[in-house]
């Protein structure tokens, strides 16, 4: 594979999408994700794709709706308030079974919040986000290398199940630089299989319709039931996670994204002091790795959730352990904990374990 | 090994690129590295600072809250970053532009006349490199060779003559002693 | 026996569900005839709006996409940029194009996006039940201005062609009416030009068609046609506002 490149998270995200075959990007400026549209503005023309700075996030997501309906790989990115604006369009994409890819480089909220890192968009990302009954595949990188490598996975899953997929990052992952090694060769879009639903040249075939509505009596429910079956398959097959030192652990720290790398530092500090502490990190937030966590909960009876929000992610942890273990929460809503601070929390909880 | 570094100064002093250069050099030496900038709402006239981690282990947080080394290139940065330094940590002060003295006695302090030395070499643009040289000389965290290799990767459009001046500045800075 | 008229092959052979006296059916047929005449059916993609014409995706015999309220020009932009070899049109009503979707309308014109927009102005919201539109006339009643549109409460109607004519990117703008037979013939000519422009890569083309909504106006179809001629055209004068020949 290629040599390591020092890259900014936002640039790795954009380059990862391009290498995965993305040939259409529409977006709107918002900090802390501006490097993504800036990068795409020169990179897209270089690979024969299209870049549009849209008049709003609303227009951007609808440009994606149109572009992805032609069957090509597309991307948009934004940060929290902009993703809120895109939710109607994402719901339409889910309803029309379009495999769009987008990224949320989360900032502090609610409202205008700030431009520092946060994890307050967990519910929005993992519970559909817009109106209606749907889910989005959510991948949560915790380093710049994963920012670069996850877009390809998102495209593949999105197309396999015909659902939107996203990368949920944050301001730290977007702004920081780290070495990156792409784990795949660049994809030539011409080599991708043509979709039997894509709009375009209709010569020699029946016309095609992309839409999210069905007003006929009882038909919408049938559509949703079929989609529900796809969601079930995704939950069964596509959940990803990482365990560290959970086998002999008395306490397992659960965290995702930036929180998980900081927690990993704290777990190491605890191990250095002889404490039996492990780490559980979901890589997909939807589907949530429920089974993997439940398996740990068979022998670990204490969990500490670390999240940069008030207690959103903790709900999925509690659902997974289903009352069989104690779950404590260290919440830093729009604050970034240091490894020292997480370690202090670990010590507190650990001392209380019999 | 673990080195958490904060570099701070005015926008335009090459603070951001000095940080990237450290990270790039660390990567060349097969260390784990991270770089993280302070990105404010204001575009000009503000202070610039960044965090760099060079470590033999995975980097937990890229935000260096308790630095091992602080490099202050201008006056306002001293008051802001001196308190963050770990006890026993290294404070490199650009004495060409910083007149105040540090308050703490539990730290090591090196005064480097970065602008003056840079000007003698040829241009004040490379004052940041004098400071990096001092960091390398005093900590031994990174070798001159790695930084030299990193230079053309970071300054892709710089002329070879300017890169050569950068190397001279690094070497001169590396002669710095703790006062 | 000699065939003197037939349904255009660009129209799906099924009955339309529009009200008696509604202009949508007329304009649909005109677009379909033009697609036949220009022989572009097999590479045309149409964008259906939210509103009465939401069902346009069932009526046009070409690839269709139905999207969120007001976003037709953005969707058309995404399709056209991805598949420049396709002819892309967006079919929109007045609430869709001039109220919720005004930003997309203005910016697609400013970018001179090489797309064709058919804008049906009947001065009212149809599908939701006769509410005030941005194009509702002063004094005209609707279910959300039952005493008539007043300047004090609702402000003035928006004249879209006049407004867009300020933009260099708006290459072709024409307002026509389907309230009379000659008007229908002129409308067809205008829409055909708007499609031909796209084939010739001229840029943003829009035809505003003054149309009828007898149901929500509380009129007979004949009264409705007269309303267009007597009340709407003085406020929305017919004619060419910008053309590539200018």
Coordinates of C-alpha atoms in Angstrom, one line a residue, chain A residues 23-24 50-56 58-60 62-72 74 88-89 92 98 198-213 215, chain C residues 12 41-46 50 54-69 71 73-79 81-83 85-86 103-105 107-108 111 113 127:
Chain A
X23 CA -18.1 12.2 -8.5
X24 CA -20.6 14.7 -7.2
X50 CA -19.0 18.0 -10.3
X51 CA -18.6 20.4 -7.4
X52 CA -21.3 22.9 -6.5
X53 CA -21.3 25.5 -3.7
X54 CA -25.0 25.5 -3.1
X55 CA -27.1 28.5 -2.0
X56 CA -28.0 26.7 1.2
X58 CA -31.3 22.7 1.9
X59 CA -30.4 23.1 -1.8
X60 CA -27.2 21.1 -1.3
X62 CA -31.6 18.3 -2.9
X63 CA -28.8 18.5 -5.5
X64 CA -27.6 15.3 -4.0
X65 CA -31.1 13.8 -4.2
X66 CA -31.1 14.5 -7.9
X67 CA -27.5 13.5 -8.6
X68 CA -27.6 10.2 -6.7
X69 CA -30.9 9.4 -8.5
X70 CA -28.7 9.1 -11.6
X71 CA -26.8 6.3 -9.9
X72 CA -23.5 7.9 -9.2
X74 CA -22.3 11.5 -4.2
X88 CA -35.9 16.8 5.2
X89 CA -33.8 15.9 2.2
X92 CA -36.6 11.9 1.1
X98 CA -31.2 6.4 -2.5
X198 CA -30.9 4.9 -11.9
X199 CA -32.4 7.7 -13.9
X200 CA -30.9 8.8 -17.2
X201 CA -30.9 7.5 -20.7
X202 CA -34.0 5.3 -21.0
X203 CA -33.4 3.9 -24.5
X204 CA -34.6 0.4 -24.7
X205 CA -36.1 0.1 -21.3
X206 CA -39.2 1.1 -19.3
X207 CA -39.2 4.5 -17.7
X208 CA -38.1 4.7 -14.1
X209 CA -39.5 6.8 -11.2
X210 CA -37.7 7.9 -8.1
X211 CA -40.1 9.0 -5.4
X212 CA -40.7 8.7 -1.7
X213 CA -44.5 8.8 -1.7
X215 CA -50.8 7.5 -1.7
Chain C
X12 CA -48.6 7.7 -20.2
X41 CA -38.3 11.3 -24.6
X42 CA -35.7 8.6 -24.0
X43 CA -33.2 11.0 -22.5
X44 CA -35.4 13.4 -20.6
X45 CA -35.7 13.4 -16.8
X46 CA -38.6 15.3 -15.3
X50 CA -45.2 19.0 -4.3
X54 CA -47.1 15.8 -7.6
X55 CA -48.7 13.2 -9.9
X56 CA -46.8 14.4 -12.9
X57 CA -44.4 11.5 -12.3
X58 CA -47.3 9.2 -13.3
X59 CA -48.3 11.1 -16.4
X60 CA -45.0 11.7 -18.3
X61 CA -43.7 8.7 -20.1
X62 CA -40.0 9.5 -19.3
X63 CA -37.8 9.0 -16.3
X64 CA -39.2 11.1 -13.4
X65 CA -38.3 12.1 -9.9
X66 CA -40.5 13.6 -7.3
X67 CA -38.9 15.8 -4.7
X68 CA -39.4 18.1 -1.7
X69 CA -41.5 21.2 -1.9
X71 CA -36.5 22.1 -4.4
X73 CA -34.3 23.5 -9.4
X74 CA -31.8 22.0 -7.0
X75 CA -32.8 18.5 -7.9
X76 CA -32.7 19.3 -11.6
X77 CA -29.2 20.8 -11.0
X78 CA -28.0 17.6 -9.4
X79 CA -29.3 15.5 -12.3
X81 CA -24.5 18.1 -13.7
X82 CA -24.3 14.4 -13.2
X83 CA -25.8 13.5 -16.6
X85 CA -26.5 14.3 -21.9
X86 CA -30.0 14.3 -20.3
X103 CA -33.9 30.7 -3.2
X104 CA -33.5 27.6 -5.5
X105 CA -35.3 29.5 -8.3
X107 CA -29.9 30.7 -7.6
X108 CA -30.4 28.2 -10.4
X111 CA -25.9 30.0 -12.1
X113 CA -28.1 26.2 -14.9
X127 CA -53.8 20.7 -3.4

